[in-house]
Tab-separated table of C-alpha atoms in Angstrom:
chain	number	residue	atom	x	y	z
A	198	UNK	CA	23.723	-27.172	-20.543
A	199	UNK	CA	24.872	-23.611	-20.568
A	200	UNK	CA	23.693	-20.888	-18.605
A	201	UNK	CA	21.645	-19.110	-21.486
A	202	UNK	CA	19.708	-22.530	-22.062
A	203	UNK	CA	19.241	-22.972	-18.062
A	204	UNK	CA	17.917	-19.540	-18.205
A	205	UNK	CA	15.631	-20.138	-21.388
A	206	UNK	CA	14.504	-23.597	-20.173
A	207	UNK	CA	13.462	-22.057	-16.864
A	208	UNK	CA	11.466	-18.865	-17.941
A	209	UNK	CA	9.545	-21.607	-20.237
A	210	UNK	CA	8.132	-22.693	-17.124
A	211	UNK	CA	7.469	-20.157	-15.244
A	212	UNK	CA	8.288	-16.545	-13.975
A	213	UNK	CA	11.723	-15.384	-12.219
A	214	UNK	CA	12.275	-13.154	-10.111
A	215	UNK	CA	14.319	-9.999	-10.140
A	216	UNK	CA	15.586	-8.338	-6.646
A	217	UNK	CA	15.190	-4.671	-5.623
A	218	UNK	CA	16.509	-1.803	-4.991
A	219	UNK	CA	20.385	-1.546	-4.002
A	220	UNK	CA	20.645	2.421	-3.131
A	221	UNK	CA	17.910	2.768	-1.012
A	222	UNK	CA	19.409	-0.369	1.512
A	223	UNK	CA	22.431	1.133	1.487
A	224	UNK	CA	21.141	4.058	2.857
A	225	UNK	CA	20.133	2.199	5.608
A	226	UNK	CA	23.440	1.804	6.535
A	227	UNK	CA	24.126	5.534	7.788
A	228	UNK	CA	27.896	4.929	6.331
A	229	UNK	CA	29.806	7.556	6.869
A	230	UNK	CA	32.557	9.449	4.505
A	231	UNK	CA	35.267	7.225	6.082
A	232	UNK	CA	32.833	4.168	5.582
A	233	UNK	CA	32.917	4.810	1.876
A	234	UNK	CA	36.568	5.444	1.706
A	235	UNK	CA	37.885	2.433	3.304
A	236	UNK	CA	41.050	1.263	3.575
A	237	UNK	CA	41.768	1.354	-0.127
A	238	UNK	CA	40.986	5.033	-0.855
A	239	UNK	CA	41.595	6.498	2.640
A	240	UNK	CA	44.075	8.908	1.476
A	241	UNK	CA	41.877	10.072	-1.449
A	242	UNK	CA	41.814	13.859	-1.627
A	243	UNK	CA	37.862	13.614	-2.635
A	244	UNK	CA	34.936	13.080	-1.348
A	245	UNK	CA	33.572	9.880	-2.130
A	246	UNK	CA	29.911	9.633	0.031
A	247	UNK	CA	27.715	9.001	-1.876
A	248	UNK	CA	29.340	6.774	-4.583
A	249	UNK	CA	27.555	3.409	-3.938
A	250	UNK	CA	29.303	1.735	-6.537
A	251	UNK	CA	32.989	1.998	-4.923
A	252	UNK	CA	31.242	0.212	-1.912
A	253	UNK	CA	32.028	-3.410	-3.266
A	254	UNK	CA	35.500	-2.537	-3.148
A	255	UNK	CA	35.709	-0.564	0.331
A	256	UNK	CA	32.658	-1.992	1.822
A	257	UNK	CA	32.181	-5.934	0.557
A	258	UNK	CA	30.353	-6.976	3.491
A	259	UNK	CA	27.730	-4.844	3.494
A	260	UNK	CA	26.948	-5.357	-0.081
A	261	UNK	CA	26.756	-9.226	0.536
A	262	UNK	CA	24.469	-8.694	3.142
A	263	UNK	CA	21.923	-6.272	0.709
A	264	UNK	CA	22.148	-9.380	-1.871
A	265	UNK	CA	21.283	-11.966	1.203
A	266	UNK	CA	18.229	-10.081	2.372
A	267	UNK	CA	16.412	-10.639	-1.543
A	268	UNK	CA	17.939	-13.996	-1.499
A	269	UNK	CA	16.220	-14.793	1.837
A	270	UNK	CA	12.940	-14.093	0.214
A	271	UNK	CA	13.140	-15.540	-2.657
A	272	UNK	CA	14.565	-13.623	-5.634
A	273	UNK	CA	16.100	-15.433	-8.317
A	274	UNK	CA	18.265	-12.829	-9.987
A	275	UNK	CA	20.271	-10.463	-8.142
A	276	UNK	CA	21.528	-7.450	-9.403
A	277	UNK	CA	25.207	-6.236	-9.246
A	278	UNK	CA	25.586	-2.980	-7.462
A	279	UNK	CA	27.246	-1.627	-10.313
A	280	UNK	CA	24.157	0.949	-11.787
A	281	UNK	CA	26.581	3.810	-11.764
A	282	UNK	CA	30.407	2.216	-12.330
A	283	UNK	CA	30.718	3.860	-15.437
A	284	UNK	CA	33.869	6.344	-16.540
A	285	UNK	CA	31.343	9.204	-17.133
A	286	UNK	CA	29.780	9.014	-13.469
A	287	UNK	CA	32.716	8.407	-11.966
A	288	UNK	CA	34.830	11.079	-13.336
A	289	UNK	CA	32.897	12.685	-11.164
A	290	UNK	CA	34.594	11.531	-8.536
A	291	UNK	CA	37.983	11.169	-10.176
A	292	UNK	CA	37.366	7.465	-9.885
A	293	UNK	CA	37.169	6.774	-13.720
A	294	UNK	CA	40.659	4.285	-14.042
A	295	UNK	CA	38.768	2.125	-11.152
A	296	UNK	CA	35.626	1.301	-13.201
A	297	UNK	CA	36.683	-2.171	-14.518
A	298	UNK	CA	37.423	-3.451	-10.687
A	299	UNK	CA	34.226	-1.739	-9.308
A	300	UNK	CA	32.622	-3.956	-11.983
A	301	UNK	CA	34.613	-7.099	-11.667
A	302	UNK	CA	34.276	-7.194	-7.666
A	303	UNK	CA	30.559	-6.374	-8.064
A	304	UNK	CA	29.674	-9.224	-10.199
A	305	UNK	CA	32.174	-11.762	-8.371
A	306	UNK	CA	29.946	-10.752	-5.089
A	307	UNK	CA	27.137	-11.465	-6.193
A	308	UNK	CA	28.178	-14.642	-7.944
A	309	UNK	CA	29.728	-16.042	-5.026
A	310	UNK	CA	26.815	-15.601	-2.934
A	311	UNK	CA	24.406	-16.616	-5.601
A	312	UNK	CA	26.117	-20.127	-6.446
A	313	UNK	CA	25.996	-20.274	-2.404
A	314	UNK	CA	22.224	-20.517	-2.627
A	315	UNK	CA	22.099	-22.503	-5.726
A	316	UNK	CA	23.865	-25.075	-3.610
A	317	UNK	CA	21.834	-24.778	-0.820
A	318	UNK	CA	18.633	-25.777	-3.037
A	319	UNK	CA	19.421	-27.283	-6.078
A	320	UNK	CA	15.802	-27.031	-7.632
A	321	UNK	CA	15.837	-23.266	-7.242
A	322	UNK	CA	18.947	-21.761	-9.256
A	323	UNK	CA	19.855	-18.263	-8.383
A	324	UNK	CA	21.232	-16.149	-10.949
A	325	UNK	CA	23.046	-12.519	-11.179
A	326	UNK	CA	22.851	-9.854	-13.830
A	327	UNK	CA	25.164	-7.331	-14.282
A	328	UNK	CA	23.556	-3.997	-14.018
A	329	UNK	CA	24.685	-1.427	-16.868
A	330	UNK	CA	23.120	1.939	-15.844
A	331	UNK	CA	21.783	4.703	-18.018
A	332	UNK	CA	24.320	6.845	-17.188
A	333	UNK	CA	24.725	10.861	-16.142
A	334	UNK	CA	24.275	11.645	-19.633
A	335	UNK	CA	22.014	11.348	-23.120
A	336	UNK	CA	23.090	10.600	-26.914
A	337	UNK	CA	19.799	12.380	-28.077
A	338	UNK	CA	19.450	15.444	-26.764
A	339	UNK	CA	21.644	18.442	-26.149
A	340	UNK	CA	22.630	19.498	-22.533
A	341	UNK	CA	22.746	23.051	-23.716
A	342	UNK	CA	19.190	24.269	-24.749
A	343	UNK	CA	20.714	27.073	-26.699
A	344	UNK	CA	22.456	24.738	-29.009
A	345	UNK	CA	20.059	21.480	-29.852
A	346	UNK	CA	23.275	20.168	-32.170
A	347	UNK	CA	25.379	20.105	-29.137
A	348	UNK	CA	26.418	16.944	-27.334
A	349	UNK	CA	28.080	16.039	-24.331
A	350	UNK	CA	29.239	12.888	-25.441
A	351	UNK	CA	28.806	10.983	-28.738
A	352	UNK	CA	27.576	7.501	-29.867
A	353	UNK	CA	31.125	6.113	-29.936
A	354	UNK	CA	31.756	7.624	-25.905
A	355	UNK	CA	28.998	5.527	-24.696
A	356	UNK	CA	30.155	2.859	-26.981
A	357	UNK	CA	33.519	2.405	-25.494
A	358	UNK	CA	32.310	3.371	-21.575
A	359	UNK	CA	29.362	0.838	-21.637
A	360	UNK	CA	32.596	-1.619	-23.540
A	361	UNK	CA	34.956	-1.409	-20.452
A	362	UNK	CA	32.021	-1.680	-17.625
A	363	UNK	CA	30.656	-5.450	-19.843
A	364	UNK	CA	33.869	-6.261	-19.555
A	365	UNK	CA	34.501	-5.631	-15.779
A	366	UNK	CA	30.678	-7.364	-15.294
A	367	UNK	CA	31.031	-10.637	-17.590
A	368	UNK	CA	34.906	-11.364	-16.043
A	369	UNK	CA	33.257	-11.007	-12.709
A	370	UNK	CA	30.964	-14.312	-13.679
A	371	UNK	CA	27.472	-12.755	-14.113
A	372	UNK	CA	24.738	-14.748	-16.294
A	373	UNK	CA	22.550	-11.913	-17.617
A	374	UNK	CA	23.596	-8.291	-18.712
A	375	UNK	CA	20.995	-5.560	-17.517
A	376	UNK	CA	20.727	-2.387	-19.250
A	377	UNK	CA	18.457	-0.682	-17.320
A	378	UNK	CA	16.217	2.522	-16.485
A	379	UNK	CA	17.221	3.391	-19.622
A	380	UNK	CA	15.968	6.708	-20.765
A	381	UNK	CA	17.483	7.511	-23.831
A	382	UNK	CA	17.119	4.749	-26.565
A	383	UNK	CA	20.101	5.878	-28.022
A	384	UNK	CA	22.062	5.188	-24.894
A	385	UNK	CA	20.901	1.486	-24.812
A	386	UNK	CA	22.079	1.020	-28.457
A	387	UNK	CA	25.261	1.648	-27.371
A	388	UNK	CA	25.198	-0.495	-24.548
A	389	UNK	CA	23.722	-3.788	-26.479
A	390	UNK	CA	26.280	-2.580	-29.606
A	391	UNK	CA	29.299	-2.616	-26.763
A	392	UNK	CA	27.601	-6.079	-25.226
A	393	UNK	CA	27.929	-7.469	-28.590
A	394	UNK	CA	30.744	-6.004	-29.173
A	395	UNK	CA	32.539	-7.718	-26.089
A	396	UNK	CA	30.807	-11.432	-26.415
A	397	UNK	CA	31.787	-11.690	-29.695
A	398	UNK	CA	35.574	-10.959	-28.916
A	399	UNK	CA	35.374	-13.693	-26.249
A	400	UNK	CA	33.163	-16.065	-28.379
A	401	UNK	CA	30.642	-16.482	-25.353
A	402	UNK	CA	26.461	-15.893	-25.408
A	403	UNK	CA	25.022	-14.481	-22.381
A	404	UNK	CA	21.005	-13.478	-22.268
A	405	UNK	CA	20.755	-9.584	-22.016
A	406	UNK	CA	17.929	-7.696	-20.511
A	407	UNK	CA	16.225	-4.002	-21.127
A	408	UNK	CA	14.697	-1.927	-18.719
A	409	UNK	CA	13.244	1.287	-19.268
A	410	UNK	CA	12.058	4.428	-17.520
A	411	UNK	CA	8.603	5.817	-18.871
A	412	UNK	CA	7.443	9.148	-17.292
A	413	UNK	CA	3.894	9.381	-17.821
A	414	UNK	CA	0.626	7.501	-19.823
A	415	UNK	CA	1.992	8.418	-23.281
A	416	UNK	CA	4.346	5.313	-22.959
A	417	UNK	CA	7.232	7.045	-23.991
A	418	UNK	CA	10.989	7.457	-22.036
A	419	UNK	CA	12.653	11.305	-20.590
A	420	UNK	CA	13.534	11.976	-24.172
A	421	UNK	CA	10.266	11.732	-25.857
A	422	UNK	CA	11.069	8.463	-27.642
A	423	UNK	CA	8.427	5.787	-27.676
């Protein structure tokens, strides 16, 4: 049985659970500028604080240890801490040609760890999903409020940037693609199109999940879209 079915044949029976929050643990960390560079980027002439992402390639260990703690009590999905290893966020920090390894070494974490548990108790599978995050930007609206036709980045952009980070996640070994806190409905069209896109180039199935961000009782997301 494949992972999709496990998955299926599980949720059939009852209700699994997702972890929590990755940003927030690492900020319990106090790491330092140095503590994000590592050994890797040490000689990097920017300033990477900040960018929780690159932490599963400077800082493994400490990642690890954020997916043990929901392991411990009792998640069954754990997220990769990949929400912002995308090429638009990480342009930001010049980091954009990294995005596929910040992905792959994310996922192959968590995996590791998660099979880990799986062995320890057979009966209670743990499983990872590969976070896709909105990103730093919208496919709906205009950044400039003096030109509504403007864009930042089109349909295509997100496309191939949400294409590169399913890659990085799904050759890492997760079980479930995330799309999540998505804002923009637009933005997580082009994620599932790029998902599909992806599976059906490697001729695998793997279940995908939506989360969304609504800001108040009108049920509807940042950009007004129900």
């Amino acid at each position: 049985m494949n992972t999709f079915d496990i998955i299926k044949k599980i949720l059939d029976e009852k209700i699994l659970v997702l972890d929590g929050a990755m940003g927030s643990l690492i900020q319990s960390y106090k790491l330092s500028e140095e503590d994000f560079l590592g050994e890797k980027f040490k000689n990097s002439n920017f300033f990477l604080q900040g960018n929780n992402d690159i932490l599963s390639i400077t800082q493994p260990e400490i990642i690890k240890n954020i997916h043990k703690q929901y392991l411990d009590v009792g998640a069954d999905i754990i997220e990769t801490n990949t929400f912002g290893a995308n090429a638009f966020i990480q342009a930001d920090y010049h980091l954009q040609d990294y995005v596929y390894e910040m992905n792959f070494e994310a996922a192959k974490i968590a995996k590791e760890i998660a099979e880990n548990y799986t062995k320890l108790n057979p009966n209670k599978p743990r499983f990872v999903a590969g976070s896709l995050g909105p990103t730093n930007k919208t496919a709906s609206i205009s950044p400039d409020v003096n030109r509504p036709e403007f864009r930042s980045a089109y349909f295509d952009d997100f496309v191939n940037v949400y294409y590169e980070q399913v890659r990085g996640l799904v050759d890492g070994g997760v079980d479930i693609l995330l799309v999540e806190t998505i804002f923009d409905t637009l933005n997580a069209k082009a994620a599932i199109f790029a998902i599909q896109k992806y599976l059906s180039e490697i001729n695998k199935i793997i279940p995908v999940m939506i989360s969304g961000t609504i800001v108040d009782m009108s049920g509807r997301t940042l950009s007004g879209q129900t």
